[in-house]
Coordinates of C-alpha atoms and ligand atoms in Angstrom, one line a residue:
X1 CA -17.5 80.5 162.0
X2 CA -18.9 83.5 160.2
X3 CA -18.2 86.9 161.7
X4 CA -20.0 90.2 161.1
X5 CA -19.6 93.8 162.0
X6 CA -20.0 94.6 165.7
X7 CA -19.4 91.1 166.8
X8 CA -17.3 91.0 170.0
X9 CA -14.5 88.4 170.0
X10 CA -11.8 87.5 172.4
X11 CA -8.4 87.3 170.7
X12 CA -4.8 86.9 171.6
X13 CA -2.5 89.4 169.9
X14 CA 0.5 87.6 168.3
X15 CA 2.0 90.0 165.9
X16 CA 2.2 93.7 165.0
X17 CA 1.1 95.1 161.6
X18 CA 2.7 97.8 159.5
X19 CA 0.6 100.5 161.1
X20 CA 1.2 99.3 164.6
X21 CA -2.1 97.5 164.9
X22 CA -2.2 94.1 166.8
X23 CA -2.7 91.0 164.8
X24 CA -4.4 87.9 166.2
X25 CA -6.5 84.9 165.0
X26 CA -9.8 83.6 166.2
X27 CA -10.9 80.3 164.6
X28 CA -8.3 80.8 161.9
X29 CA -9.8 84.2 161.0
X30 CA -7.2 87.0 161.1
X31 CA -8.1 90.2 162.9
X32 CA -6.2 93.5 162.7
X33 CA -6.9 95.1 166.0
X34 CA -6.3 98.8 166.4
X35 CA -4.6 99.8 169.7
X36 CA -3.9 96.2 170.8
X37 CA -0.4 95.4 171.9
X38 CA 1.5 92.2 171.1
X39 CA 0.9 89.8 174.0
X40 CA -2.5 91.3 174.9
X41 CA -5.6 89.2 175.2
X42 CA -8.4 91.6 174.3
X43 CA -12.1 91.7 173.7
X44 CA -12.4 93.3 170.3
X45 CA -15.3 94.7 168.4
X46 CA -15.2 93.9 164.7
X47 CA -15.5 97.0 162.5
X48 CA -15.1 95.6 159.1
X49 CA -15.2 92.0 157.7
X50 CA -13.5 90.6 154.6
X51 CA -13.5 87.0 153.5
X52 CA -10.3 85.9 155.2
X53 CA -9.6 88.8 157.6
X54 CA -11.2 91.6 159.4
X55 CA -10.5 94.8 161.3
X56 CA -11.5 95.4 165.0
X57 CA -11.1 97.8 167.9
X58 CA -10.2 97.0 171.5
X59 CA -13.3 97.0 173.7
X60 CA -11.5 95.7 176.8
X61 CA -8.1 94.5 177.6
X62 CA -8.7 91.1 179.3
X63 CA -5.0 90.3 180.0
X64 CA -2.6 93.1 179.4
X65 CA 0.7 92.3 177.5
X66 CA 3.9 92.6 179.5
X67 CA 4.9 95.2 176.9
X68 CA 1.9 97.4 177.7
X69 CA 2.7 100.6 179.4
X70 CA 0.7 103.5 180.7
X71 CA 0.5 106.0 177.8
X72 CA 1.7 109.6 178.7
X73 CA -1.0 111.2 176.6
X74 CA -4.6 110.5 177.4
X75 CA -5.6 111.4 173.9
X76 CA -3.3 108.9 172.1
X77 CA -6.1 106.7 170.8
X78 CA -8.2 109.5 169.4
X79 CA -5.2 111.4 167.9
X80 CA -3.6 108.7 165.8
X81 CA -0.3 110.5 165.8
X82 CA 1.3 108.0 168.2
X83 CA 0.1 104.6 167.0
X84 CA 2.2 102.6 169.5
X85 CA 2.4 104.8 172.5
X86 CA 1.0 102.1 174.8
X87 CA 3.9 99.8 173.9
X88 CA 7.1 99.9 176.0
X89 CA 9.9 101.8 174.2
X90 CA 12.2 98.8 174.3
X91 CA 9.5 96.7 172.5
X92 CA 8.9 99.5 170.0
X93 CA 12.6 99.3 169.0
X94 CA 12.4 95.6 168.5
X95 CA 9.3 96.1 166.4
X96 CA 11.1 98.7 164.2
X97 CA 14.3 96.5 163.9
X98 CA 12.0 93.6 162.8
X99 CA 10.1 95.8 160.4
X100 CA 13.3 96.8 158.5
X101 CA 14.6 93.2 158.6
X102 CA 11.3 91.7 157.3
X103 CA 11.0 94.3 154.5
X104 CA 14.6 93.6 153.3
X105 CA 13.9 89.9 153.2
X106 CA 10.4 89.9 151.8
X107 CA 10.6 92.9 149.4
X108 CA 14.3 93.1 148.9
X109 CA 14.8 89.4 148.4
X110 CA 17.9 89.3 150.7
X111 CA 18.7 86.1 152.5
X112 CA 17.9 86.3 156.3
X113 CA 21.5 85.2 157.0
X114 CA 22.8 88.0 154.9
X115 CA 20.7 90.6 156.8
X116 CA 21.7 89.1 160.2
X117 CA 25.3 89.5 159.1
X118 CA 25.1 93.1 158.0
X119 CA 22.4 94.6 160.3
X120 CA 23.6 96.5 163.3
X121 CA 21.3 97.1 166.3
X122 CA 18.9 100.0 166.0
X123 CA 19.9 103.3 167.5
X124 CA 17.2 104.3 170.0
X125 CA 16.4 107.6 171.7
X126 CA 17.5 108.3 175.2
X127 CA 14.3 110.0 176.0
X128 CA 11.4 109.1 173.6
X129 CA 9.3 112.1 174.7
X130 CA 9.2 115.8 173.8
X131 CA 11.6 115.2 171.0
X132 CA 9.9 117.2 168.2
X133 CA 11.2 120.7 167.5
X134 CA 8.2 121.6 165.3
X135 CA 4.5 121.5 165.8
X136 CA 1.5 122.9 164.0
X137 CA -1.7 123.2 166.1
X138 CA -5.0 123.8 164.4
X139 CA -7.2 126.5 166.1
X140 CA -11.0 126.3 166.1
X141 CA -14.1 125.7 168.3
X142 CA -15.4 122.7 170.2
X143 CA -19.0 121.6 170.1
X144 CA -20.0 124.2 172.7
X145 CA -18.4 127.0 170.7
X146 CA -15.4 127.4 173.0
X147 CA -12.2 128.6 171.3
X148 CA -9.7 125.7 171.4
X149 CA -6.4 124.5 170.0
X150 CA -5.2 120.9 169.9
X151 CA -5.1 118.3 167.2
X152 CA -7.3 116.8 164.6
X153 CA -9.0 113.6 165.7
X154 CA -7.6 110.8 163.5
X155 CA -8.6 111.2 159.9
X156 CA -11.1 114.0 160.6
X157 CA -10.9 117.8 160.9
X158 CA -12.6 117.8 164.3
X159 CA -10.3 119.5 166.7
X160 CA -9.7 118.0 170.2
X161 CA -8.4 120.4 172.7
X162 CA -5.0 119.5 173.9
X163 CA -2.1 121.9 174.4
X164 CA 0.2 119.3 175.8
X165 CA 1.4 116.9 173.1
X166 CA 3.8 114.4 174.6
X167 CA 6.1 114.4 171.6
X168 CA 6.3 118.2 171.2
X169 CA 8.5 120.7 173.0
X170 CA 7.3 121.4 176.6
X171 CA 7.2 125.2 175.7
X172 CA 4.3 124.7 173.3
X173 CA 1.7 124.6 176.1
X174 CA 2.6 128.0 177.4
X175 CA 2.7 129.5 173.9
X176 CA -0.6 128.1 172.9
X177 CA -2.2 129.3 176.1
X178 CA -0.8 132.8 175.5
X179 CA -2.2 132.8 171.9
X180 CA -5.7 131.7 173.1
X181 CA -5.7 134.3 175.9
X182 CA -4.8 137.0 173.3
X183 CA -7.6 135.8 171.0
X184 CA -10.2 135.7 173.7
X185 CA -9.3 139.1 175.1
X186 CA -9.3 140.8 171.7
X187 CA -12.2 138.9 170.1
X188 CA -10.0 137.4 167.5
X189 CA -11.9 134.6 165.7
X190 CA -10.7 131.2 164.7
X191 CA -11.0 130.0 161.1
X192 CA -14.0 127.8 160.3
X193 CA -13.3 125.3 157.6
X194 CA -17.0 124.8 156.7
X195 CA -17.7 128.5 155.9
X196 CA -14.2 129.8 155.2
X197 CA -14.6 132.7 157.6
X198 CA -12.8 133.5 160.8
X199 CA -9.2 134.4 161.2
X200 CA -6.6 132.2 162.9
X201 CA -6.1 128.8 161.3
X202 CA -3.0 127.3 162.9
X203 CA -0.1 128.1 165.3
X204 CA 3.3 126.9 164.1
X205 CA 5.9 126.6 166.8
X206 CA 9.6 125.8 166.2
X207 CA 12.2 125.5 168.8
X208 CA 16.0 125.5 168.4
X209 CA 16.9 122.8 170.9
X210 CA 20.5 123.9 170.7
X211 CA 20.1 127.7 170.5
X212 CA 17.0 128.0 172.8
X213 CA 15.4 130.3 170.1
X214 CA 11.7 129.8 169.6
X215 CA 9.6 130.8 166.6
X216 CA 5.9 131.4 166.7
X217 CA 4.0 131.8 163.4
X218 CA 0.2 132.2 163.3
X219 CA -1.4 131.1 160.1
X220 CA -4.1 133.7 159.3
X221 CA -7.0 133.8 156.9
X222 CA -6.1 137.4 156.0
X223 CA -3.2 139.9 155.8
X224 CA -3.1 141.0 159.4
X225 CA -4.1 140.4 163.0
X226 CA -6.1 142.9 165.1
X227 CA -4.3 144.2 168.2
X228 CA -1.2 142.2 167.3
X229 CA 0.8 144.2 169.8
X230 CA -1.2 142.3 172.5
X231 CA -0.2 139.0 171.1
X232 CA 3.5 140.1 171.1
X233 CA 3.2 141.3 174.7
X234 CA 1.6 138.0 175.8
X235 CA 4.2 135.9 174.1
X236 CA 7.2 137.9 175.3
X237 CA 5.8 137.8 178.9
X238 CA 6.2 134.0 179.0
X239 CA 9.1 132.8 181.2
X240 CA 10.3 129.4 180.0
X241 CA 12.0 126.9 182.2
X242 CA 15.5 125.8 181.3
X243 CA 17.9 126.6 178.5
X244 CA 18.9 125.5 175.1
X245 CA 21.7 123.0 174.9
X246 CA 24.1 125.9 174.4
X247 CA 23.3 127.2 177.9
X248 CA 21.3 130.2 176.7
X249 CA 17.8 130.9 178.1
X250 CA 14.9 129.6 176.0
X251 CA 13.3 132.7 174.5
X252 CA 11.0 133.8 171.7
X253 CA 13.1 135.1 168.8
X254 CA 10.6 135.4 166.0
X255 CA 6.9 136.2 165.9
X256 CA 5.3 136.2 162.4
X257 CA 2.1 135.6 160.5
X258 CA 1.6 133.5 157.4
X259 CA -1.3 134.5 155.2
X260 CA -3.4 131.6 153.9
X261 CA -6.8 132.5 152.5
X262 CA -7.2 129.4 150.4
X263 CA -9.7 126.6 151.1
X264 CA -7.1 124.0 151.4
X265 CA -5.5 121.4 153.7
X266 CA -2.1 122.9 153.1
X267 CA -1.3 124.6 156.4
X268 CA 1.2 127.3 155.6
X269 CA 0.5 130.2 153.2
X270 CA 3.3 131.4 151.0
X271 CA 3.5 134.9 152.4
X272 CA 5.2 135.5 155.7
X273 CA 5.1 138.8 157.6
X274 CA 7.3 139.4 160.6
X275 CA 5.5 141.0 163.6
X276 CA 8.5 140.9 166.0
X277 CA 12.1 139.8 166.1
X278 CA 13.8 138.0 163.2
X279 CA 12.1 136.2 160.4
X280 CA 13.8 133.0 161.3
X281 CA 15.5 131.1 164.2
X282 CA 19.0 129.6 164.1
X283 CA 20.0 126.2 165.3
X284 CA 23.1 124.1 165.3
X285 CA 23.3 120.5 163.9
X286 CA 26.5 118.6 163.7
X287 CA 28.5 121.7 164.6
X288 CA 26.9 123.6 161.6
X289 CA 24.6 126.6 161.9
X290 CA 21.3 126.6 160.1
X291 CA 18.8 129.4 159.6
X292 CA 15.3 128.1 159.7
X293 CA 12.4 130.2 158.4
X294 CA 8.7 129.3 158.9
X295 CA 8.6 127.6 155.5
X296 CA 11.9 125.7 155.4
X297 CA 12.3 122.0 155.9
X298 CA 14.3 121.0 158.9
X299 CA 14.6 117.6 160.6
X300 CA 12.1 117.4 163.5
X301 CA 14.2 115.4 165.9
X302 CA 17.6 117.1 166.0
X303 CA 19.2 114.8 168.5
X304 CA 18.5 111.6 166.6
X305 CA 19.3 113.4 163.3
X306 CA 22.8 114.0 164.5
X307 CA 23.1 110.3 165.1
X308 CA 21.6 109.5 161.7
X309 CA 24.0 111.9 159.9
X310 CA 26.9 110.6 161.9
X311 CA 26.1 107.1 160.7
X312 CA 25.7 108.3 157.1
X313 CA 29.1 110.0 157.4
X314 CA 30.7 106.8 158.8
X315 CA 29.2 104.7 156.0
X316 CA 30.4 107.2 153.4
X317 CA 33.9 106.5 154.7
X318 CA 35.5 109.8 153.5
X319 CA 39.2 110.7 153.6
X320 CA 39.0 114.2 152.2
X321 CA 39.7 113.3 148.6
X322 CA 36.2 112.2 147.5
X323 CA 33.6 113.6 145.2
X324 CA 30.2 113.1 146.8
X325 CA 26.7 113.5 145.4
X326 CA 23.9 114.1 148.0
X327 CA 20.6 113.5 146.2
X328 CA 17.4 114.7 147.8
X329 CA 19.5 117.1 149.9
X330 CA 16.8 119.4 151.3
X331 CA 18.5 122.5 152.9
X332 CA 21.9 120.8 152.4
X333 CA 22.3 119.4 155.9
X334 CA 23.9 116.1 154.9
X335 CA 25.8 117.9 152.0
X336 CA 27.4 120.3 154.4
X337 CA 28.3 117.7 157.0
X338 CA 30.0 115.7 154.2
X339 CA 31.7 118.7 152.7
X340 CA 34.0 119.0 155.8
X341 CA 35.4 115.5 155.0
X342 CA 35.2 115.4 151.2
X343 CA 36.9 117.2 148.2
X344 CA 33.7 118.2 146.5
X345 CA 30.0 117.7 147.2
X346 CA 27.1 118.2 144.8
X347 CA 23.6 118.4 146.3
X348 CA 20.3 118.0 144.3
X349 CA 16.9 119.0 145.6
X350 CA 13.6 119.7 143.9
X351 CA 12.3 122.5 146.1
X352 CA 13.7 125.8 145.0
X353 CA 13.4 127.5 148.4
X354 CA 15.3 124.6 150.0
X355 CA 18.1 125.1 147.4
X356 CA 18.3 128.8 148.2
X357 CA 18.5 127.9 151.9
X358 CA 21.2 125.3 151.2
X359 CA 23.3 127.9 149.4
X360 CA 22.8 130.4 152.2
X361 CA 23.7 127.7 154.8
X362 CA 26.9 126.9 152.9
X363 CA 27.8 130.6 152.9
X364 CA 27.1 131.1 156.6
X365 CA 29.2 128.1 157.5
X366 CA 31.9 129.2 155.1
X367 CA 31.9 126.0 153.2
X368 CA 33.0 126.4 149.6
X369 CA 33.3 122.9 148.2
X370 CA 29.6 122.4 147.7
X371 CA 27.4 123.1 144.7
X372 CA 23.6 122.8 144.7
X373 CA 21.4 122.0 141.8
X374 CA 17.7 122.6 141.7
X375 CA 15.6 119.9 140.1
X376 CA 14.5 116.3 140.4
X377 CA 17.3 113.8 141.1
X378 CA 16.0 111.6 138.3
X379 CA 16.4 114.5 135.9
X380 CA 19.4 116.4 137.2
X381 CA 21.7 113.4 137.6
X382 CA 21.1 111.9 134.1
X383 CA 21.5 115.3 132.5
X384 CA 24.7 115.9 134.3
X385 CA 25.9 112.4 133.4
X386 CA 25.1 112.9 129.7
X387 CA 26.8 116.2 129.6
X388 CA 29.8 115.1 131.5
X389 CA 30.1 112.0 129.3
X390 CA 30.2 114.1 126.2
X391 CA 32.7 116.5 127.6
X392 CA 35.0 114.2 129.5
X393 CA 34.3 110.5 128.9
X394 CA 37.1 110.0 126.5
X395 CA 39.5 112.8 127.1
X396 CA 39.7 112.6 130.8
X397 CA 37.5 110.1 132.5
X398 CA 38.3 106.9 130.6
X399 CA 42.0 107.7 130.1
X400 CA 42.4 108.5 133.8
X401 CA 40.6 105.5 134.9
X402 CA 42.4 103.2 132.5
X403 CA 45.6 104.2 134.2
X404 CA 43.9 103.7 137.5
X405 CA 44.4 107.3 138.4
X406 CA 42.5 110.3 139.5
X407 CA 39.1 108.8 140.2
X408 CA 38.3 111.6 142.5
X409 CA 38.9 114.2 139.9
X410 CA 36.6 112.4 137.5
X411 CA 33.1 113.9 137.6
X412 CA 31.6 110.9 135.9
X413 CA 32.6 108.5 138.7
X414 CA 31.8 110.0 142.0
X415 CA 33.3 108.2 145.0
X416 CA 30.1 108.3 147.0
X417 CA 26.5 108.9 146.3
X418 CA 24.2 109.6 149.2
X419 CA 20.4 109.4 148.7
X420 CA 17.8 110.4 151.3
X421 CA 14.5 110.3 149.3
X422 CA 10.9 110.8 150.6
X423 CA 8.8 107.8 151.4
X424 CA 8.2 106.8 147.8
X425 CA 11.9 106.1 147.4
X426 CA 14.1 106.7 144.4
X427 CA 12.9 107.0 140.9
X428 CA 14.0 104.2 138.5
X429 CA 15.8 106.6 136.3
X430 CA 17.8 107.9 139.3
X431 CA 18.8 104.4 140.3
X432 CA 19.8 103.5 136.7
X433 CA 22.0 106.6 136.5
X434 CA 23.6 105.9 139.8
X435 CA 24.5 102.4 138.5
X436 CA 26.0 104.0 135.4
X437 CA 28.0 106.4 137.5
X438 CA 29.4 103.5 139.5
X439 CA 30.4 105.2 142.7
X440 CA 32.6 103.2 145.1
X441 CA 30.0 103.5 147.8
X442 CA 26.3 104.3 148.0
X443 CA 24.8 105.5 151.3
X444 CA 21.0 105.1 151.3
X445 CA 19.1 107.0 154.1
X446 CA 15.5 106.0 154.1
X447 CA 12.3 106.8 156.0
X448 CA 10.4 103.9 154.5
X449 CA 12.0 100.5 154.7
X450 CA 9.6 99.0 152.1
X451 CA 10.7 101.3 149.3
X452 CA 14.2 101.1 150.6
X453 CA 14.1 97.3 150.1
X454 CA 12.7 97.6 146.6
X455 CA 15.5 100.0 145.6
X456 CA 18.3 98.0 147.3
X457 CA 17.2 95.1 145.1
X458 CA 17.8 97.1 142.0
X459 CA 21.2 98.4 143.2
X460 CA 22.4 95.0 144.3
X461 CA 21.3 93.4 141.0
X462 CA 23.2 96.2 139.4
X463 CA 26.6 95.3 141.0
X464 CA 26.5 96.5 144.6
X465 CA 26.8 94.6 147.8
X466 CA 24.8 95.5 150.9
X467 CA 27.5 95.8 153.6
X468 CA 25.7 97.6 156.5
X469 CA 22.2 98.4 157.6
X470 CA 21.2 100.2 160.7
X471 CA 17.9 101.6 161.9
X472 CA 17.7 105.0 163.7
X473 CA 14.6 105.8 165.7
X474 CA 13.6 109.4 165.1
X475 CA 10.0 109.0 166.0
X476 CA 9.3 107.3 169.3
X477 CA 5.7 106.4 169.9
X478 CA 5.0 106.1 166.2
X479 CA 5.5 103.3 163.7
X480 CA 8.0 105.2 161.7
X481 CA 11.8 104.5 161.5
X482 CA 14.8 105.7 159.6
X483 CA 17.3 103.3 158.1
X484 CA 20.8 103.9 156.9
X485 CA 22.6 101.4 154.5
X486 CA 26.0 101.2 153.1
X487 CA 26.4 99.6 149.6
X488 CA 29.8 98.9 148.2
X489 CA 30.6 98.3 144.5
X490 CA 31.2 94.7 143.8
X491 CA 34.7 94.5 142.3
X492 CA 33.9 91.4 140.2
X493 CA 31.0 93.2 138.6
X494 CA 33.2 96.3 138.1
X495 CA 35.7 94.3 136.1
X496 CA 33.0 92.8 134.0
X497 CA 31.7 96.3 133.2
X498 CA 35.1 97.7 132.4
X499 CA 35.7 94.8 130.1
X500 CA 32.4 95.4 128.5
X501 CA 33.1 99.0 127.9
X502 CA 36.6 98.3 126.4
X503 CA 35.0 96.0 123.9
X504 CA 32.6 98.9 123.1
X505 CA 35.6 101.1 122.6
X506 CA 37.0 98.7 120.0
X507 CA 33.7 98.2 118.3
X508 CA 32.8 101.8 118.1
X509 CA 36.1 103.3 117.0
X510 CA 34.3 106.0 115.1
X511 CA 32.8 107.5 118.2
X512 CA 35.8 107.1 120.3
X513 CA 38.2 108.3 117.7
Ligands
SAH1 N1 18.5 115.1 153.2 C1 17.6 116.2 153.7 C2 16.2 116.1 153.2 C3 15.5 114.7 153.2 S1 13.8 114.8 152.9 C4 17.6 116.2 155.2 O1 18.1 115.3 155.8 O2 17.2 117.2 155.8 C5 13.6 114.4 151.2 C6 13.9 115.6 150.3 O3 13.7 115.2 149.0 C7 12.9 116.7 150.5 O4 13.6 117.9 150.7 C8 12.1 116.8 149.2 O5 11.7 118.1 148.8 C9 13.1 116.2 148.2 N2 12.6 115.6 147.0 C10 11.4 115.0 146.8 N3 11.3 114.4 145.6 C11 12.5 114.7 144.9 C12 13.1 114.5 143.7 N4 12.4 113.8 142.8 N5 14.3 114.9 143.4 C13 15.0 115.7 144.3 N6 14.5 115.9 145.5 C14 13.3 115.5 145.8

């Protein structure tokens, strides 16, 4: 049967796609149905037809799946931020566990038995709502010209009014209302993307879940805000319910503006001006204190991050003697957690500001056995390796290792390398250098199990064995999931390589003296 756009078909949803969409077949024709839940029978309207498959939207749920739940947010279909909010949380976790497993098998080429043997059950959230400590709300006008704040309707820049995102901190609503009141009472305009005029573009809110400190930063199309003392008054008048996890009242600790006059989708401007309080908030993660300024990167789900880092630390298996590299280290959170249990940690990160923050965080926490390098992992690591090889390969490294001594003193052979790359995964050159450096263990923290699987294949082909895999859900309601893996150097392979190098030593007597 030939289908065409706008046809309505009845389809049973049998699977879930990568973006959370339901997958079902009608007369052998596969349909990817947005917002359908596995187990649903739906009437779907076809939106796009290809030869063997098509895309569709739910018109009507005929028989709801037993996994279907009442979504908390009435805007979830328009927003697109929570692709699977209508799926029960227990089923979301199964979906994420399967996603990791399937990618490791299909892309990584691992045997299913191997994955079943090494994979531990996913770590879920106790409360999959209101878990985000950071939110950026666009400010603008609705069709009637009313001042609003909310979110962009999926893939557009039309703002839909909603101050009550189910994933964000509950305090956001009161703060956004105070900002809107200030704007209305003082005739402060919102930015219009189409013309480039108007003032307020976004409101950034960050909450220290532990400390109770809250930061509000208005992104402004200009250098200042009129009657800013009114904004401060409105914000400071808010009485928040509850306390931070440390027992202190939730309170505003920082009010600032960020100037962004560019016609761009980048939200934050580079220049920050403090209007009231400190320029940053502090929060505690894994017993360490971090200062977070409006521009710094900080994990958005602190509770699950502690579990994620705890797992990374367990997989690193540190005794206090180890040399550890933490590649893609951000503001040094993993580096500093590891430093308490290692001899020396080296962190590498491409964003200069993050490296500055990392060094400051080390100082504030009085951690001295860390060093941070600014640059790309795929450049810093090979350069370090080349340099260290020239300096130490013969004199120290090889001699020590031959005697089976002092590995941990040997910079060429770190005991553990931790990587936590962005979605695109590790660069080939980085993986290649990691293999050359032959750490005992590699801990891979990943936010995309497809690129993780691709990289694990390279590492396992290069002499490592996948020993442990575990998902950690940081993003309930969405299709995203973090994964932590432990890889251990294959001893057989290690021997082969050592032999190979010794032959080289004999062959190349001139170089090695
Ligand atoms: N481990 C940190 C940050 C992880 S996010 C944490 O848990 O908080 C990934 C980080 O990799 C980001 O900070 C990003 O700026 C950095 N990054 C991206 N590409 C990089 C590269 N090629 N080399 C080094 N760092 C990179």
